Rosetta silent file (secondary structure, phi, psi, omega in degrees, C-alpha in Angstrom):
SEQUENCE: XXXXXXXXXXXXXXXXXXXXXXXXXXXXXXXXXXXXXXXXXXXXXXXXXXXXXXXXXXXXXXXXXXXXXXXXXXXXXXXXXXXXXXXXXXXXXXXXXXXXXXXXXXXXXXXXXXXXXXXXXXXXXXXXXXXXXXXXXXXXXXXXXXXXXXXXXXXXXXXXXXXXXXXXXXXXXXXXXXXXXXXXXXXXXXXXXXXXXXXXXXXXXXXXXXXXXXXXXXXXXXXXXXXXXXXXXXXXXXXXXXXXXXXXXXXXXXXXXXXXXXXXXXXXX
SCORE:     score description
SCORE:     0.000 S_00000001
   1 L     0.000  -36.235 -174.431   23.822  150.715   15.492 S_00000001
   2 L   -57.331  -60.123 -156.290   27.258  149.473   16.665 S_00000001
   3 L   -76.437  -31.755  161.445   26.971  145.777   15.096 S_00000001
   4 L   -50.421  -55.016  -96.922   25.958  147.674   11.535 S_00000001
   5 L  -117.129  108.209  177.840   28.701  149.790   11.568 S_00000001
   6 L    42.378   55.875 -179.320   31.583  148.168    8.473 S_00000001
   7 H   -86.398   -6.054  170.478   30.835  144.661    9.366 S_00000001
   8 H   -92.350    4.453  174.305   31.677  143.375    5.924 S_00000001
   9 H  -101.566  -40.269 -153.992   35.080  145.204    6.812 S_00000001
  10 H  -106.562  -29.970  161.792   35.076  143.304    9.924 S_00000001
  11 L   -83.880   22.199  175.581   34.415  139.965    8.646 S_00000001
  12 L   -95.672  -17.545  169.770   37.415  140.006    6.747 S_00000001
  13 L  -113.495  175.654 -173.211   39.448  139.569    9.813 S_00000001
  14 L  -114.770  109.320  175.921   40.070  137.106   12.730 S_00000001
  15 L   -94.095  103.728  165.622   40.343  139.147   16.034 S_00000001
  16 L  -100.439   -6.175  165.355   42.112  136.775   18.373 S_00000001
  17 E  -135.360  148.342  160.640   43.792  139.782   20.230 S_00000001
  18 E   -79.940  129.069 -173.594   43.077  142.820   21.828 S_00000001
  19 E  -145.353  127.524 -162.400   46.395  145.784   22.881 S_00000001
  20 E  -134.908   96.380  150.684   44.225  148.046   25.054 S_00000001
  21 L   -27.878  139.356 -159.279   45.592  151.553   25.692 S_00000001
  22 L  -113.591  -59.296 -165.206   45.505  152.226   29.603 S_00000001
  23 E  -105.534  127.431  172.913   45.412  156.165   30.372 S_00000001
  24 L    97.004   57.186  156.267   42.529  157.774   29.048 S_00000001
  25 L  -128.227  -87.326  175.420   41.263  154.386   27.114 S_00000001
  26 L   -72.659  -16.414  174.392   40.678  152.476   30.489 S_00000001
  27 E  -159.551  153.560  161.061   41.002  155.121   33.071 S_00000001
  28 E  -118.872   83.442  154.431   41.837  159.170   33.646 S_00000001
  29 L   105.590 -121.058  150.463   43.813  159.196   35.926 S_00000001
  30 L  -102.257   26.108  159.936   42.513  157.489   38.878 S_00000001
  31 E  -105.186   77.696  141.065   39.085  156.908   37.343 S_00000001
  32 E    32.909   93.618  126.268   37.559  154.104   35.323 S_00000001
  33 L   -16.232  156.820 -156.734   36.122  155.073   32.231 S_00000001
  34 L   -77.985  124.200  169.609   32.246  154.676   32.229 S_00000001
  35 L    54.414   31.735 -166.071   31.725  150.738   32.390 S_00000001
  36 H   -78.059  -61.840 -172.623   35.499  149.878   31.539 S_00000001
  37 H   -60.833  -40.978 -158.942   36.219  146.874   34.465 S_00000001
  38 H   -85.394  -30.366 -179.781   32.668  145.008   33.445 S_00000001
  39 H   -71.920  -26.126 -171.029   33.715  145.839   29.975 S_00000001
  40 H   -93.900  -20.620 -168.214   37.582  144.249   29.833 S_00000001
  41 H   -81.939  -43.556 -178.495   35.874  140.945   32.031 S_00000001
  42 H   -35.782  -42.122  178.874   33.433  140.893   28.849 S_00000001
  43 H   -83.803  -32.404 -158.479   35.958  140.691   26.397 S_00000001
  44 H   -54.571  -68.610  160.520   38.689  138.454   28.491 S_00000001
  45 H     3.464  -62.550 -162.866   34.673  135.949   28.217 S_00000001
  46 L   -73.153  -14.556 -177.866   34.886  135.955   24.822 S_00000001
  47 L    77.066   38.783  173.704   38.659  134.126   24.673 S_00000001
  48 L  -102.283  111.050  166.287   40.159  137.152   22.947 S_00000001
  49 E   -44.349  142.032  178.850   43.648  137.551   24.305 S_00000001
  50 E  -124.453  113.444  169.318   44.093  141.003   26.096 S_00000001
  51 E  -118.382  139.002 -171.721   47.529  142.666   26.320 S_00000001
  52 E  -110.262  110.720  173.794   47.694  146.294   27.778 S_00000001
  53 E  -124.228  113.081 -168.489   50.040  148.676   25.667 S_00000001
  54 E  -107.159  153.934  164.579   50.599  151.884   27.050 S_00000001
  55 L   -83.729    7.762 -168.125   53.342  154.892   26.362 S_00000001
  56 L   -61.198  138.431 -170.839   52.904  155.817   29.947 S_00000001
  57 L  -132.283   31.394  175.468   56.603  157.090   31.196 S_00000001
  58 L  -114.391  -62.628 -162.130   55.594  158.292   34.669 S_00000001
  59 L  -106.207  124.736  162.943   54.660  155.244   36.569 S_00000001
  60 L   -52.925  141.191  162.291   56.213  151.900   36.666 S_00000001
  61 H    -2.022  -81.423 -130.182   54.883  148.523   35.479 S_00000001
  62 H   -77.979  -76.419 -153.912   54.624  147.503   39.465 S_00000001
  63 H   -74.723  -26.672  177.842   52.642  150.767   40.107 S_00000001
  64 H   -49.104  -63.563 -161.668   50.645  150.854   36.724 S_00000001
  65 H   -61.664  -13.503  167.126   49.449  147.288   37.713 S_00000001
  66 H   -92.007   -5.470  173.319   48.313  148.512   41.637 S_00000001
  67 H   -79.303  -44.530  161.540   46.604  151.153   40.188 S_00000001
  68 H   -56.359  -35.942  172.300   44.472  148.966   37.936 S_00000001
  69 H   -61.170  -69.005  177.857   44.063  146.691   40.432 S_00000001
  70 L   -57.034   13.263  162.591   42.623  149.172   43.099 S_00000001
  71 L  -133.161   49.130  162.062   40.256  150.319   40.302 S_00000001
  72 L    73.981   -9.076  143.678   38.747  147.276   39.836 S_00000001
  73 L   -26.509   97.430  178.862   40.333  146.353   36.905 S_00000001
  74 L  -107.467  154.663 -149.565   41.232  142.510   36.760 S_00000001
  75 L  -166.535  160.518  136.211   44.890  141.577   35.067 S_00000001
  76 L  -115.568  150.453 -168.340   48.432  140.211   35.108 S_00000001
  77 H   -61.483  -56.826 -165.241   51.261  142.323   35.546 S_00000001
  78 H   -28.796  -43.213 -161.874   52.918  140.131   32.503 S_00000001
  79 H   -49.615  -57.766  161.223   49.877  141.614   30.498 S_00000001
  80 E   -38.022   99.347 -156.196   51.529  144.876   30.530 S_00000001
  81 E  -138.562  122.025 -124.027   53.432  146.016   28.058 S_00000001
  82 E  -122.014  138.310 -179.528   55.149  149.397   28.404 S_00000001
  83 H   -77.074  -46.508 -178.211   57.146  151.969   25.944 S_00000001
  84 H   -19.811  -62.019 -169.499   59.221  151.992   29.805 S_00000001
  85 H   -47.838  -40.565 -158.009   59.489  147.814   29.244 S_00000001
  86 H   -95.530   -1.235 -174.713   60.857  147.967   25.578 S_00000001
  87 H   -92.523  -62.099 -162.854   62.937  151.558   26.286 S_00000001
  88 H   -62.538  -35.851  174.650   64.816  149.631   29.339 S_00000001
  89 H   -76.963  -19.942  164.073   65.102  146.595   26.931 S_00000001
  90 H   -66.900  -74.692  179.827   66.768  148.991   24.525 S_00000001
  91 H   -31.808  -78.178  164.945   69.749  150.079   27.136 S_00000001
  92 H    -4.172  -69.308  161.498   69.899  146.898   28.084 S_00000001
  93 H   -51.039  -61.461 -166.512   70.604  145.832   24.743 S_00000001
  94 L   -86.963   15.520 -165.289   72.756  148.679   23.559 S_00000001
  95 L    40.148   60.469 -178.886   75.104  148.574   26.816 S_00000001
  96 L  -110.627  152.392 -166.170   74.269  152.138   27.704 S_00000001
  97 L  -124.092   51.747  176.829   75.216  154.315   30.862 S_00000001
  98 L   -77.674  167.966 -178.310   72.526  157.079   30.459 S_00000001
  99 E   -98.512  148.141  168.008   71.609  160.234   32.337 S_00000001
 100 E  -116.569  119.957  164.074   67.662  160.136   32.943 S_00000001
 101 E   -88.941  118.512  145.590   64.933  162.587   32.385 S_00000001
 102 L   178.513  159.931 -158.842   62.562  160.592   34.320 S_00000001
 103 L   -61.905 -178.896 -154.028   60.347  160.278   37.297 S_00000001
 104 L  -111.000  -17.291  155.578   61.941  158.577   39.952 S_00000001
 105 L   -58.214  -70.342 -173.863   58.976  156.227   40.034 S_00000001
 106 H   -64.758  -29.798  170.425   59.368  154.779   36.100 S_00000001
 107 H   -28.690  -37.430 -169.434   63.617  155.102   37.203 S_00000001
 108 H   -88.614    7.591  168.090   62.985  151.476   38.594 S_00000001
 109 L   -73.620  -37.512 -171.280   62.203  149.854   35.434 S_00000001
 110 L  -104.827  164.976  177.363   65.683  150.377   34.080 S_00000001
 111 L   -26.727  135.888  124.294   69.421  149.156   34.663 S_00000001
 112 L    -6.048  113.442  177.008   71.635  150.711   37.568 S_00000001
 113 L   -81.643  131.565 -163.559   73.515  153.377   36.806 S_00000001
 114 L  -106.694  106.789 -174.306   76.969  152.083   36.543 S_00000001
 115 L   -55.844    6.977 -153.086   79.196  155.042   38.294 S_00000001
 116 L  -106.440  -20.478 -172.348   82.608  153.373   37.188 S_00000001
 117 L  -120.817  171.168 -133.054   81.731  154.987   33.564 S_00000001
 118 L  -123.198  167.428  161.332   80.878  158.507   32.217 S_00000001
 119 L   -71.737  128.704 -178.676   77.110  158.911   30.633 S_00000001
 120 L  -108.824   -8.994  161.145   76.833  157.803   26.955 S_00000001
 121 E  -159.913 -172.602  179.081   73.032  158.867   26.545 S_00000001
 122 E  -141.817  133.820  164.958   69.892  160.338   27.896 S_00000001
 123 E  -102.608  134.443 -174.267   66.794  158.449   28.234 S_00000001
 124 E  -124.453  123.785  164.843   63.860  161.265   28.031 S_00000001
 125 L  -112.543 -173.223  165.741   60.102  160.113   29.849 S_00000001
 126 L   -53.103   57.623 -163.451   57.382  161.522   31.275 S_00000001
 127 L  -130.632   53.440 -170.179   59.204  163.476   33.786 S_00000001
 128 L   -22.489  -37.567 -145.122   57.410  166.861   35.172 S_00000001
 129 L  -110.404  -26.085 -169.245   59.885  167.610   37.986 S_00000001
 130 L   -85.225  -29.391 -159.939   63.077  166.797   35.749 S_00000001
 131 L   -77.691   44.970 -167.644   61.822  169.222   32.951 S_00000001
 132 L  -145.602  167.599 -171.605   63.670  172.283   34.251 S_00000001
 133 H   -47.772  -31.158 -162.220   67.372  174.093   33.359 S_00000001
 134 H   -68.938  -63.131  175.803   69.307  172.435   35.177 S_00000001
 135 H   -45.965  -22.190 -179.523   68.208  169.179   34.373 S_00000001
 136 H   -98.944  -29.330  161.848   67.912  169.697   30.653 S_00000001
 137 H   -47.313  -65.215 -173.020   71.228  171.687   30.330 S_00000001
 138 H   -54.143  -33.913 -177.259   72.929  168.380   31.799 S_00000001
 139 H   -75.080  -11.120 -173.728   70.962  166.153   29.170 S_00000001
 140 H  -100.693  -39.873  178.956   72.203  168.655   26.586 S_00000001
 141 H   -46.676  -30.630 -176.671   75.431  168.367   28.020 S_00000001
 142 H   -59.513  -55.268 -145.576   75.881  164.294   28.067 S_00000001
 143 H   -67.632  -14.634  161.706   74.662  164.586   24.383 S_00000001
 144 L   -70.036  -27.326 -170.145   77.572  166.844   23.576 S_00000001
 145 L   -75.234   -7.433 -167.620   80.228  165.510   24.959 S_00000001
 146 L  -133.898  120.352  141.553   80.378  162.570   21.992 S_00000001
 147 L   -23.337  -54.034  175.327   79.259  162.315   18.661 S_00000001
 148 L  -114.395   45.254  176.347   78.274  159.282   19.345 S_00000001
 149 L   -88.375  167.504 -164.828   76.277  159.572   22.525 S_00000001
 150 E   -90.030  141.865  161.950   72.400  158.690   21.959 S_00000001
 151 E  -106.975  107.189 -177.085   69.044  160.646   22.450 S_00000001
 152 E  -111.724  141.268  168.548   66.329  157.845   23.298 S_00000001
 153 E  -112.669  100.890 -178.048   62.638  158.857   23.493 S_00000001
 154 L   -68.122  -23.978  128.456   61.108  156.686   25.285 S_00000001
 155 L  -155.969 -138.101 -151.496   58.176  158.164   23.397 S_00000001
 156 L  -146.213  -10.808 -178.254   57.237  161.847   21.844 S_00000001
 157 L   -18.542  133.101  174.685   53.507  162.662   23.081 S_00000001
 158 L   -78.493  -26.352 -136.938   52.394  166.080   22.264 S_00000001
 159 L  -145.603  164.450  131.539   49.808  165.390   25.052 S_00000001
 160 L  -172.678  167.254 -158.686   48.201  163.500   27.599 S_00000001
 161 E   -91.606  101.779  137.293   44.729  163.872   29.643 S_00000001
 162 E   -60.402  149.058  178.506   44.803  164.728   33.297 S_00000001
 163 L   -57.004  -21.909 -176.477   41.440  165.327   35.354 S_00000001
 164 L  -104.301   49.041  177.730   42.588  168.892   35.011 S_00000001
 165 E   102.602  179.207  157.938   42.657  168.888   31.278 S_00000001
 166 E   -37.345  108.709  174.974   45.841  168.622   28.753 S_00000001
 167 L  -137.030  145.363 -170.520   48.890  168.556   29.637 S_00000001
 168 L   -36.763  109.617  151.732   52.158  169.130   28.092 S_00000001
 169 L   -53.261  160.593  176.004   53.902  165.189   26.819 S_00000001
 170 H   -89.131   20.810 -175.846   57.477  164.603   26.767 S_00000001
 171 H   -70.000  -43.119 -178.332   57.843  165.407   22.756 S_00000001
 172 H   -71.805  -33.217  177.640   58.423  168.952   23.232 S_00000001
 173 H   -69.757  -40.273  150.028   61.468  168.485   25.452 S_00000001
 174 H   -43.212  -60.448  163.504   62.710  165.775   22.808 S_00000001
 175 H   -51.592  -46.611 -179.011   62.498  167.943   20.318 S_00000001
 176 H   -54.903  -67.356 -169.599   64.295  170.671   21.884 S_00000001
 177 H   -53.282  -48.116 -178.761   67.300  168.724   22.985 S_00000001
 178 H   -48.699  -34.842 -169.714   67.251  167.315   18.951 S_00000001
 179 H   -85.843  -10.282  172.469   67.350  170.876   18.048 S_00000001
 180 H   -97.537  -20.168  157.159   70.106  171.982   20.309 S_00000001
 181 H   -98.686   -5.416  165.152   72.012  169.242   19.481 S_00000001
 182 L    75.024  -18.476 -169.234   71.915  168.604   15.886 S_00000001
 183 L   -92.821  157.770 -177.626   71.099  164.759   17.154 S_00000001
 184 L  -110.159  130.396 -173.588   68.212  162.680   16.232 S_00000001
 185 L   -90.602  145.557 -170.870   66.330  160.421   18.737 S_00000001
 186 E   -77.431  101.625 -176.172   65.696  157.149   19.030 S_00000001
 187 E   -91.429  163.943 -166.831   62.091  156.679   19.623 S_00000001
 188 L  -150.466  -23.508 -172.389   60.919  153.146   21.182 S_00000001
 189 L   -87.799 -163.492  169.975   57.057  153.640   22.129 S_00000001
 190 L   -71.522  116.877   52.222   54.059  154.065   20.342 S_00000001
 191 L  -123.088   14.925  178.160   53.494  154.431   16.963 S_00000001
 192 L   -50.538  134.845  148.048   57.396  153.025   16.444 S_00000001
 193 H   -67.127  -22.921  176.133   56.191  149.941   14.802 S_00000001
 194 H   -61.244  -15.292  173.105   58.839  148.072   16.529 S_00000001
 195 H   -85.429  -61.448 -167.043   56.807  148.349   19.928 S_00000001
 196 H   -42.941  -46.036  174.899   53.576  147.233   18.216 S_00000001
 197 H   -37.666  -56.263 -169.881   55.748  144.025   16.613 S_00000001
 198 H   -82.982   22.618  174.958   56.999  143.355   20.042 S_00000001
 199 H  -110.564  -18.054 -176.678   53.545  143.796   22.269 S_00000001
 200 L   -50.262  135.159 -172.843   51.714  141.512   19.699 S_00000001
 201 L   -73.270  154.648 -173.177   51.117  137.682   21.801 S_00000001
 202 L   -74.209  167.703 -172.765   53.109  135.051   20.539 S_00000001
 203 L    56.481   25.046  166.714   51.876  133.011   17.650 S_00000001
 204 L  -117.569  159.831  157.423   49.749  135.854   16.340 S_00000001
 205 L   -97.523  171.534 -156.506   49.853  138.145   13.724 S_00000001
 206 H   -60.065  -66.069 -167.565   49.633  141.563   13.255 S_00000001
 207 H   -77.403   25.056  163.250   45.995  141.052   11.284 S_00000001
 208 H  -130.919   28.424 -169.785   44.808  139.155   14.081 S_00000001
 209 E  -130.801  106.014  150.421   45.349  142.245   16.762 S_00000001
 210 E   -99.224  153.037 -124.367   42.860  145.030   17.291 S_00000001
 211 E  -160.906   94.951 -178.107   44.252  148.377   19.143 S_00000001
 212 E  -107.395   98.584  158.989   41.589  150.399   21.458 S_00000001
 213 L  -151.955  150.866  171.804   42.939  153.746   22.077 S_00000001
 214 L   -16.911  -55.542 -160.563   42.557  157.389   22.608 S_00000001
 215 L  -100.281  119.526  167.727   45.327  158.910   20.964 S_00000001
 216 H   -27.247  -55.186 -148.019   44.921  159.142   16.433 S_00000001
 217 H  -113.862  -61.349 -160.173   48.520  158.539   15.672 S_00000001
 218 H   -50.711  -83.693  150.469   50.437  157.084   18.588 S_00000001
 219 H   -27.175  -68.376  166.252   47.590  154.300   19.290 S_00000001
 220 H   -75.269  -93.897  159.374   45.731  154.046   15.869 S_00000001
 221 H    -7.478  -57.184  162.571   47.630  154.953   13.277 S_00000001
 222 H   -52.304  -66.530  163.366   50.539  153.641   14.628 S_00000001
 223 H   -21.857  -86.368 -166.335   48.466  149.939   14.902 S_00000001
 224 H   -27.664  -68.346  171.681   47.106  150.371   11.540 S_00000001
 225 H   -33.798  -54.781  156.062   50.502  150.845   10.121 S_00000001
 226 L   -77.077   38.329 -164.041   51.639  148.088   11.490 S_00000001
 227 L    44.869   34.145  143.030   48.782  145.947   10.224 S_00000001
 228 L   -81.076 -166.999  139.426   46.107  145.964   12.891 S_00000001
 229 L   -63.212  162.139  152.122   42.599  147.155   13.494 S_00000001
 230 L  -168.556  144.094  153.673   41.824  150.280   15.431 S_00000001
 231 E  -102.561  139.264  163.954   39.479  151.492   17.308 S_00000001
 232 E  -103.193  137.684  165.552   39.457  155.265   18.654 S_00000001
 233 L   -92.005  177.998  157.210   37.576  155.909   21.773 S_00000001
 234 L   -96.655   17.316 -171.516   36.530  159.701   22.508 S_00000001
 235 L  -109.688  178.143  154.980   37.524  159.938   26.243 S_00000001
 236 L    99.538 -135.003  157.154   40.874  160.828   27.099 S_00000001
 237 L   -11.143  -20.658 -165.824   43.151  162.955   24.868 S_00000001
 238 L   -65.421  132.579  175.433   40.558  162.602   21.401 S_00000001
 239 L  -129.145  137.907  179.093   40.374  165.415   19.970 S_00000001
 240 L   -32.962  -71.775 -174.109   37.620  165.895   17.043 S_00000001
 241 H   -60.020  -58.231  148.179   39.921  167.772   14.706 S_00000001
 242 H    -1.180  -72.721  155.670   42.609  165.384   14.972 S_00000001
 243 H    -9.993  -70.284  168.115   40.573  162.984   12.768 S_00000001
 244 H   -33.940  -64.966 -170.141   40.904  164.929    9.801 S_00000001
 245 H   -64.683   -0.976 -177.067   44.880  164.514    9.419 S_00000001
 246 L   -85.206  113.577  150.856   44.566  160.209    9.816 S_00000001
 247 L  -145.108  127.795   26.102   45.446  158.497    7.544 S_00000001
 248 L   -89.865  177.208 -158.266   44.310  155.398    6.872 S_00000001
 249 L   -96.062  146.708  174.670   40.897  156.257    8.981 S_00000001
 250 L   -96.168  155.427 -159.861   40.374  154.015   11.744 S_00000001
 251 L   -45.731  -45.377  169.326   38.362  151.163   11.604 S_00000001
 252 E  -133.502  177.804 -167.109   35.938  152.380   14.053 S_00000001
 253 E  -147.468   97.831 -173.687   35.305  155.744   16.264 S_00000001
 254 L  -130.039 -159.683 -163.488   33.201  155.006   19.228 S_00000001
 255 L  -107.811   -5.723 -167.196   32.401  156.796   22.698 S_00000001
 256 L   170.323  177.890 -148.328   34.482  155.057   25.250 S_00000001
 257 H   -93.254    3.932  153.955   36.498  151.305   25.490 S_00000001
 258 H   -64.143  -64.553 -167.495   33.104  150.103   26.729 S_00000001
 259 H   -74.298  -26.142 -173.953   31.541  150.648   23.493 S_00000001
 260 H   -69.184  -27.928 -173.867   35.005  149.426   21.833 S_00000001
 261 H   -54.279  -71.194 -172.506   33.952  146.344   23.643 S_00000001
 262 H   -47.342  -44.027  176.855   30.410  145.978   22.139 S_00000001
 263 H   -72.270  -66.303  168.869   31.857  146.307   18.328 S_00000001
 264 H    -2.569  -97.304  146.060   34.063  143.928   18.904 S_00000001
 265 H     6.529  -78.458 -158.313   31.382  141.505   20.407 S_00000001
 266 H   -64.501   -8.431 -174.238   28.967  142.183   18.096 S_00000001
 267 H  -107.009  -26.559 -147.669   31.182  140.913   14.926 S_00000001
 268 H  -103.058  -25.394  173.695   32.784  138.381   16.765 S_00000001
 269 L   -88.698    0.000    0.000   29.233  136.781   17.102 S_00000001
């Protein structure tokens, strides 16, 4: 049924890469999707580059990549490519001294804080523990003190999947601080096209990239825009109803990155 399913759609492109969403595409949490590790050695087989692009803003690279590893999952850390990686390559870039909403874990991706100078933005993650008055009062405060200090989002998630269900993303606390501050933030993860541009492997293009993930917009949509493929799986975050509001529709809808595997495959053959 899989290898039917828009193959005269699919033999209009050349898939020479893969950008493979990590939580709740390849794992929840610290579980594997249903045949996911037999499924990523399947594709790596086929000589389809595989780069792993996630929004996760909780865990560092270093720990993303021991996590995969202990769940069987085989990789290079290089492979990884992070809204963390390109929001720290942002600072970087932009000389910034920010205050951080973020775990203390993803904290080691980015620059020193250099104490000789006052804060000039706030970088906002994935940061459950940070997400409280104090902490968000000071983040309103940095953003006040200047016109032109910055709000960066390292992304905007309404969501993400936990074993124990849904749970609140860092978009609503982005939003808030935009709305108490009149400022608008600088988003750097997924669906900014500027992450998809930069996770794409060199010497490829855009229309030679398919995008297996969970989430409609961030992960599909997002791709699409930027002239990929997409596949949506149903495990992590997918929500039915979601669907409706997509536009353009994504190339395929299948039940897990195991099956995202199989379409692939089956076209590729």
């Amino acid at each position: 049924m899989l290898c039917r399913r828009s193959l005269e759609q699919f033999r209009k492109m050349s898939v020479r890469a893969a950008l493979i969403d990590l939580s709740g595409t390849l794992h929840v949490e610290d579980e594997p999707t249903p045949n996911a590790a037999m499924a990523l050695h399947r594709l790596r087989s086929s000589n389809i580059t595989v780069k792993f692009v996630t929004n996760t803003t909780k865990d560092s690279k270093k720990t993303l990549y021991n996590l995969l590893i202990k769940m069987g999952f085989q990789l290079d850390i290089e492979e990884i490519y992070s809204s963390l990686s390109a929001a720290a390559a942002y600072v970087e870039n932009e000389k910034l001294n920010p205050f951080y909403l973020l775990s203390d874990d993803a904290r080691k991706d980015f620059p020193e804080e250099d104490s000789s100078r006052p804060y000039d933005s706030v970088v906002v993650g994935l940061a459950p523990s940070a997400f409280d008055y104090a902490h968000l009062n000071k983040a309103f405060s940095v953003l006040m003190a200047k016109k032109s200090h910055k709000l960066v989002a390292v992304h905007q998630g309404k969501y993400y999947k936990r074993s124990d269900g849904l749970a609140l993303g860092p978009g609503c606390f982005v939003k808030g601080l935009e709305y108490a501050t009149g400022k608008t933030a600088t988003v750097i993860g997924k669906p900014n096209k500027f992450f998809f541009n930069n996770a794409i492997p060199d010497g490829l293009s855009p229309n030679e990239c398919i995008m297996i993930g969970d989430d409609v917009n961030d992960d599909i949509a997002g791709a699409m825009k930027a002239g990929m493929q997409g596949i949506l799986v149903k495990t992590g975050k997918f929500l039915p109803e979601a669907l409706e509001a997509i536009s353009p529709a994504p190339t395929a809808v299948v039940k897990n990155f195991a099956e995202a595997v199989d379409w692939i495959l089956c076209r590729k053959h």
